[in-house]
Amino acid sequence: MAERFTDEEFAFLRFVRFGELPPRVLPADLVELKETDPAPDYPNLAFDATEWGGGGYG
């Protein structure tokens, strides 16, 4: 049978596992999100030396 814990025991076990929790975030501290448009798809713009007649490093 599963052991039943009181709220106080759960609080103690949470403290033992995670330590002291940070203070609760207040609604006034929350930041409103602003959705932006997704970035456009760009072709692969990596430099390829072979396109400019370079053969590499040797």
PDB file of N, CA and C in Angstrom:
ATOM      1  N   MET A   1       0.843  -1.188   0.000  1.00  0.00           N
ATOM      2  CA  MET A   1       0.000   0.000   0.000  1.00  0.00           C
ATOM      3  C   MET A   1       0.884   1.247   0.000  1.00  0.00           C
ATOM      4  N   ALA A   2       0.488   2.264  -0.768  1.00  0.00           N
ATOM      5  CA  ALA A   2       1.272   3.486  -0.883  1.00  0.00           C
ATOM      6  C   ALA A   2       1.216   4.286   0.409  1.00  0.00           C
ATOM      7  N   GLU A   3       2.340   4.870   0.758  1.00  0.00           N
ATOM      8  CA  GLU A   3       2.415   5.687   1.965  1.00  0.00           C
ATOM      9  C   GLU A   3       1.811   7.055   1.687  1.00  0.00           C
ATOM     10  N   ARG A   4       1.039   7.573   2.612  1.00  0.00           N
ATOM     11  CA  ARG A   4       0.403   8.884   2.459  1.00  0.00           C
ATOM     12  C   ARG A   4       1.219   9.929   3.228  1.00  0.00           C
ATOM     13  N   PHE A   5       1.522  11.043   2.553  1.00  0.00           N
ATOM     14  CA  PHE A   5       2.272  12.118   3.183  1.00  0.00           C
ATOM     15  C   PHE A   5       1.351  13.307   3.415  1.00  0.00           C
ATOM     16  N   THR A   6       1.646  14.043   4.465  1.00  0.00           N
ATOM     17  CA  THR A   6       0.918  15.291   4.714  1.00  0.00           C
ATOM     18  C   THR A   6       1.543  16.391   3.855  1.00  0.00           C
ATOM     19  N   ASP A   7       0.867  17.523   3.743  1.00  0.00           N
ATOM     20  CA  ASP A   7       1.415  18.654   2.985  1.00  0.00           C
ATOM     21  C   ASP A   7       2.745  19.109   3.569  1.00  0.00           C
ATOM     22  N   GLU A   8       2.862  19.078   4.879  1.00  0.00           N
ATOM     23  CA  GLU A   8       4.103  19.487   5.533  1.00  0.00           C
ATOM     24  C   GLU A   8       5.244  18.527   5.177  1.00  0.00           C
ATOM     25  N   GLU A   9       4.950  17.231   5.144  1.00  0.00           N
ATOM     26  CA  GLU A   9       5.979  16.251   4.770  1.00  0.00           C
ATOM     27  C   GLU A   9       6.386  16.416   3.309  1.00  0.00           C
ATOM     28  N   PHE A  10       5.407  16.667   2.430  1.00  0.00           N
ATOM     29  CA  PHE A  10       5.735  16.915   1.024  1.00  0.00           C
ATOM     30  C   PHE A  10       6.616  18.148   0.874  1.00  0.00           C
ATOM     31  N   ALA A  11       6.315  19.201   1.631  1.00  0.00           N
ATOM     32  CA  ALA A  11       7.115  20.421   1.573  1.00  0.00           C
ATOM     33  C   ALA A  11       8.544  20.134   2.013  1.00  0.00           C
ATOM     34  N   PHE A  12       8.702  19.332   3.053  1.00  0.00           N
ATOM     35  CA  PHE A  12      10.042  18.986   3.522  1.00  0.00           C
ATOM     36  C   PHE A  12      10.792  18.172   2.467  1.00  0.00           C
ATOM     37  N   LEU A  13      10.137  17.182   1.868  1.00  0.00           N
ATOM     38  CA  LEU A  13      10.790  16.370   0.838  1.00  0.00           C
ATOM     39  C   LEU A  13      11.173  17.205  -0.380  1.00  0.00           C
ATOM     40  N   ARG A  14      10.324  18.156  -0.762  1.00  0.00           N
ATOM     41  CA  ARG A  14      10.633  19.052  -1.874  1.00  0.00           C
ATOM     42  C   ARG A  14      11.852  19.892  -1.542  1.00  0.00           C
ATOM     43  N   PHE A  15      11.924  20.387  -0.297  1.00  0.00           N
ATOM     44  CA  PHE A  15      13.065  21.187   0.128  1.00  0.00           C
ATOM     45  C   PHE A  15      14.348  20.362   0.111  1.00  0.00           C
ATOM     46  N   VAL A  16      14.273  19.102   0.575  1.00  0.00           N
ATOM     47  CA  VAL A  16      15.451  18.235   0.605  1.00  0.00           C
ATOM     48  C   VAL A  16      15.954  17.985  -0.814  1.00  0.00           C
ATOM     49  N   ARG A  17      15.042  17.799  -1.738  1.00  0.00           N
ATOM     50  CA  ARG A  17      15.448  17.470  -3.111  1.00  0.00           C
ATOM     51  C   ARG A  17      15.919  18.691  -3.885  1.00  0.00           C
ATOM     52  N   PHE A  18      15.215  19.820  -3.785  1.00  0.00           N
ATOM     53  CA  PHE A  18      15.495  20.983  -4.626  1.00  0.00           C
ATOM     54  C   PHE A  18      16.100  22.158  -3.881  1.00  0.00           C
ATOM     55  N   GLY A  19      16.150  22.115  -2.585  1.00  0.00           N
ATOM     56  CA  GLY A  19      16.636  23.256  -1.830  1.00  0.00           C
ATOM     57  C   GLY A  19      15.564  24.335  -1.768  1.00  0.00           C
ATOM     58  N   GLU A  20      15.982  25.520  -1.443  1.00  0.00           N
ATOM     59  CA  GLU A  20      15.018  26.612  -1.330  1.00  0.00           C
ATOM     60  C   GLU A  20      14.601  27.059  -2.716  1.00  0.00           C
ATOM     61  N   LEU A  21      13.309  27.155  -2.929  1.00  0.00           N
ATOM     62  CA  LEU A  21      12.792  27.592  -4.226  1.00  0.00           C
ATOM     63  C   LEU A  21      12.881  29.105  -4.339  1.00  0.00           C
ATOM     64  N   PRO A  22      13.022  29.621  -5.568  1.00  0.00           N
ATOM     65  CA  PRO A  22      13.050  31.078  -5.741  1.00  0.00           C
ATOM     66  C   PRO A  22      11.686  31.668  -5.405  1.00  0.00           C
ATOM     67  N   PRO A  23      11.643  32.963  -5.144  1.00  0.00           N
ATOM     68  CA  PRO A  23      10.350  33.583  -4.833  1.00  0.00           C
ATOM     69  C   PRO A  23       9.396  33.475  -6.027  1.00  0.00           C
ATOM     70  N   ARG A  24       8.127  33.453  -5.725  1.00  0.00           N
ATOM     71  CA  ARG A  24       7.106  33.330  -6.756  1.00  0.00           C
ATOM     72  C   ARG A  24       7.104  34.563  -7.660  1.00  0.00           C
ATOM     73  N   VAL A  25       6.886  34.352  -8.958  1.00  0.00           N
ATOM     74  CA  VAL A  25       6.832  35.456  -9.914  1.00  0.00           C
ATOM     75  C   VAL A  25       5.463  36.120  -9.798  1.00  0.00           C
ATOM     76  N   LEU A  26       5.486  37.420  -9.612  1.00  0.00           N
ATOM     77  CA  LEU A  26       4.241  38.172  -9.486  1.00  0.00           C
ATOM     78  C   LEU A  26       3.711  38.536 -10.874  1.00  0.00           C
ATOM     79  N   PRO A  27       2.404  38.643 -11.025  1.00  0.00           N
ATOM     80  CA  PRO A  27       1.849  39.012 -12.341  1.00  0.00           C
ATOM     81  C   PRO A  27       2.425  40.317 -12.882  1.00  0.00           C
ATOM     82  N   ALA A  28       2.769  41.252 -12.025  1.00  0.00           N
ATOM     83  CA  ALA A  28       3.344  42.523 -12.479  1.00  0.00           C
ATOM     84  C   ALA A  28       4.729  42.327 -13.084  1.00  0.00           C
ATOM     85  N   ASP A  29       5.404  41.231 -12.741  1.00  0.00           N
ATOM     86  CA  ASP A  29       6.749  40.973 -13.261  1.00  0.00           C
ATOM     87  C   ASP A  29       6.740  40.228 -14.588  1.00  0.00           C
ATOM     88  N   LEU A  30       5.580  39.771 -15.019  1.00  0.00           N
ATOM     89  CA  LEU A  30       5.498  39.026 -16.275  1.00  0.00           C
ATOM     90  C   LEU A  30       5.634  39.977 -17.457  1.00  0.00           C
ATOM     91  N   VAL A  31       6.139  39.459 -18.569  1.00  0.00           N
ATOM     92  CA  VAL A  31       6.350  40.252 -19.773  1.00  0.00           C
ATOM     93  C   VAL A  31       5.410  39.746 -20.852  1.00  0.00           C
ATOM     94  N   GLU A  32       4.740  40.670 -21.526  1.00  0.00           N
ATOM     95  CA  GLU A  32       3.847  40.290 -22.608  1.00  0.00           C
ATOM     96  C   GLU A  32       4.673  39.878 -23.828  1.00  0.00           C
ATOM     97  N   LEU A  33       4.297  38.765 -24.452  1.00  0.00           N
ATOM     98  CA  LEU A  33       5.006  38.282 -25.629  1.00  0.00           C
ATOM     99  C   LEU A  33       4.491  38.988 -26.874  1.00  0.00           C
ATOM    100  N   LYS A  34       5.401  39.252 -27.784  1.00  0.00           N
ATOM    101  CA  LYS A  34       5.017  39.827 -29.068  1.00  0.00           C
ATOM    102  C   LYS A  34       5.423  38.837 -30.145  1.00  0.00           C
ATOM    103  N   GLU A  35       4.441  38.368 -30.900  1.00  0.00           N
ATOM    104  CA  GLU A  35       4.712  37.426 -31.978  1.00  0.00           C
ATOM    105  C   GLU A  35       5.347  38.169 -33.142  1.00  0.00           C
ATOM    106  N   THR A  36       6.308  37.549 -33.777  1.00  0.00           N
ATOM    107  CA  THR A  36       6.965  38.136 -34.940  1.00  0.00           C
ATOM    108  C   THR A  36       6.775  37.214 -36.138  1.00  0.00           C
ATOM    109  N   ASP A  37       7.019  37.757 -37.318  1.00  0.00           N
ATOM    110  CA  ASP A  37       6.934  36.938 -38.523  1.00  0.00           C
ATOM    111  C   ASP A  37       8.105  35.967 -38.551  1.00  0.00           C
ATOM    112  N   PRO A  38       7.900  34.764 -39.079  1.00  0.00           N
ATOM    113  CA  PRO A  38       9.017  33.827 -39.171  1.00  0.00           C
ATOM    114  C   PRO A  38      10.079  34.353 -40.143  1.00  0.00           C
ATOM    115  N   ALA A  39      11.308  33.970 -39.920  1.00  0.00           N
ATOM    116  CA  ALA A  39      12.407  34.395 -40.792  1.00  0.00           C
ATOM    117  C   ALA A  39      12.213  33.794 -42.181  1.00  0.00           C
ATOM    118  N   PRO A  40      12.555  34.555 -43.232  1.00  0.00           N
ATOM    119  CA  PRO A  40      12.414  34.010 -44.581  1.00  0.00           C
ATOM    120  C   PRO A  40      13.424  32.885 -44.821  1.00  0.00           C
ATOM    121  N   ASP A  41      13.104  32.021 -45.739  1.00  0.00           N
ATOM    122  CA  ASP A  41      14.028  30.947 -46.095  1.00  0.00           C
ATOM    123  C   ASP A  41      15.078  31.500 -47.051  1.00  0.00           C
ATOM    124  N   TYR A  42      16.330  31.397 -46.652  1.00  0.00           N
ATOM    125  CA  TYR A  42      17.431  31.847 -47.492  1.00  0.00           C
ATOM    126  C   TYR A  42      18.155  30.628 -48.045  1.00  0.00           C
ATOM    127  N   PRO A  43      18.701  30.745 -49.270  1.00  0.00           N
ATOM    128  CA  PRO A  43      19.509  29.635 -49.770  1.00  0.00           C
ATOM    129  C   PRO A  43      20.787  29.532 -48.944  1.00  0.00           C
ATOM    130  N   ASN A  44      21.457  28.418 -49.057  1.00  0.00           N
ATOM    131  CA  ASN A  44      22.703  28.232 -48.317  1.00  0.00           C
ATOM    132  C   ASN A  44      23.724  29.235 -48.836  1.00  0.00           C
ATOM    133  N   LEU A  45      24.092  30.196 -48.012  1.00  0.00           N
ATOM    134  CA  LEU A  45      25.003  31.263 -48.419  1.00  0.00           C
ATOM    135  C   LEU A  45      26.442  31.007 -47.971  1.00  0.00           C
ATOM    136  N   ALA A  46      26.748  29.778 -47.573  1.00  0.00           N
ATOM    137  CA  ALA A  46      28.112  29.456 -47.143  1.00  0.00           C
ATOM    138  C   ALA A  46      29.061  29.606 -48.330  1.00  0.00           C
ATOM    139  N   PHE A  47      30.255  30.138 -48.070  1.00  0.00           N
ATOM    140  CA  PHE A  47      31.258  30.350 -49.121  1.00  0.00           C
ATOM    141  C   PHE A  47      31.832  29.014 -49.570  1.00  0.00           C
ATOM    142  N   ASP A  48      31.854  28.800 -50.860  1.00  0.00           N
ATOM    143  CA  ASP A  48      32.423  27.582 -51.433  1.00  0.00           C
ATOM    144  C   ASP A  48      33.589  27.999 -52.314  1.00  0.00           C
ATOM    145  N   ALA A  49      34.822  27.714 -51.886  1.00  0.00           N
ATOM    146  CA  ALA A  49      36.019  28.126 -52.615  1.00  0.00           C
ATOM    147  C   ALA A  49      36.093  27.521 -54.000  1.00  0.00           C
ATOM    148  N   THR A  50      35.506  26.380 -54.216  1.00  0.00           N
ATOM    149  CA  THR A  50      35.585  25.746 -55.542  1.00  0.00           C
ATOM    150  C   THR A  50      34.805  26.545 -56.577  1.00  0.00           C
ATOM    151  N   GLU A  51      33.832  27.345 -56.167  1.00  0.00           N
ATOM    152  CA  GLU A  51      33.097  28.163 -57.110  1.00  0.00           C
ATOM    153  C   GLU A  51      33.955  29.285 -57.669  1.00  0.00           C
ATOM    154  N   TRP A  52      35.021  29.670 -56.979  1.00  0.00           N
ATOM    155  CA  TRP A  52      35.880  30.779 -57.380  1.00  0.00           C
ATOM    156  C   TRP A  52      37.236  30.306 -57.881  1.00  0.00           C
ATOM    157  N   GLY A  53      37.324  29.044 -58.238  1.00  0.00           N
ATOM    158  CA  GLY A  53      38.562  28.528 -58.785  1.00  0.00           C
ATOM    159  C   GLY A  53      39.576  28.093 -57.749  1.00  0.00           C
ATOM    160  N   GLY A  54      39.233  28.193 -56.494  1.00  0.00           N
ATOM    161  CA  GLY A  54      40.143  27.755 -55.452  1.00  0.00           C
ATOM    162  C   GLY A  54      40.043  26.263 -55.268  1.00  0.00           C
ATOM    163  N   GLY A  55      41.153  25.627 -55.043  1.00  0.00           N
ATOM    164  CA  GLY A  55      41.133  24.191 -54.887  1.00  0.00           C
ATOM    165  C   GLY A  55      41.230  23.753 -53.439  1.00  0.00           C
ATOM    166  N   GLY A  56      41.224  24.685 -52.553  1.00  0.00           N
ATOM    167  CA  GLY A  56      41.334  24.317 -51.161  1.00  0.00           C
ATOM    168  C   GLY A  56      42.605  24.870 -50.561  1.00  0.00           C
ATOM    169  N   TYR A  57      43.218  24.121 -49.661  1.00  0.00           N
ATOM    170  CA  TYR A  57      44.385  24.613 -48.932  1.00  0.00           C
ATOM    171  C   TYR A  57      45.679  24.002 -49.415  1.00  0.00           C
ATOM    172  N   GLY A  58      45.723  23.386 -50.492  1.00  0.00           N
ATOM    173  CA  GLY A  58      46.985  22.727 -50.819  1.00  0.00           C
ATOM    174  C   GLY A  58      47.454  22.951 -52.126  1.00  0.00           C
TER     175      GLY A  58
END
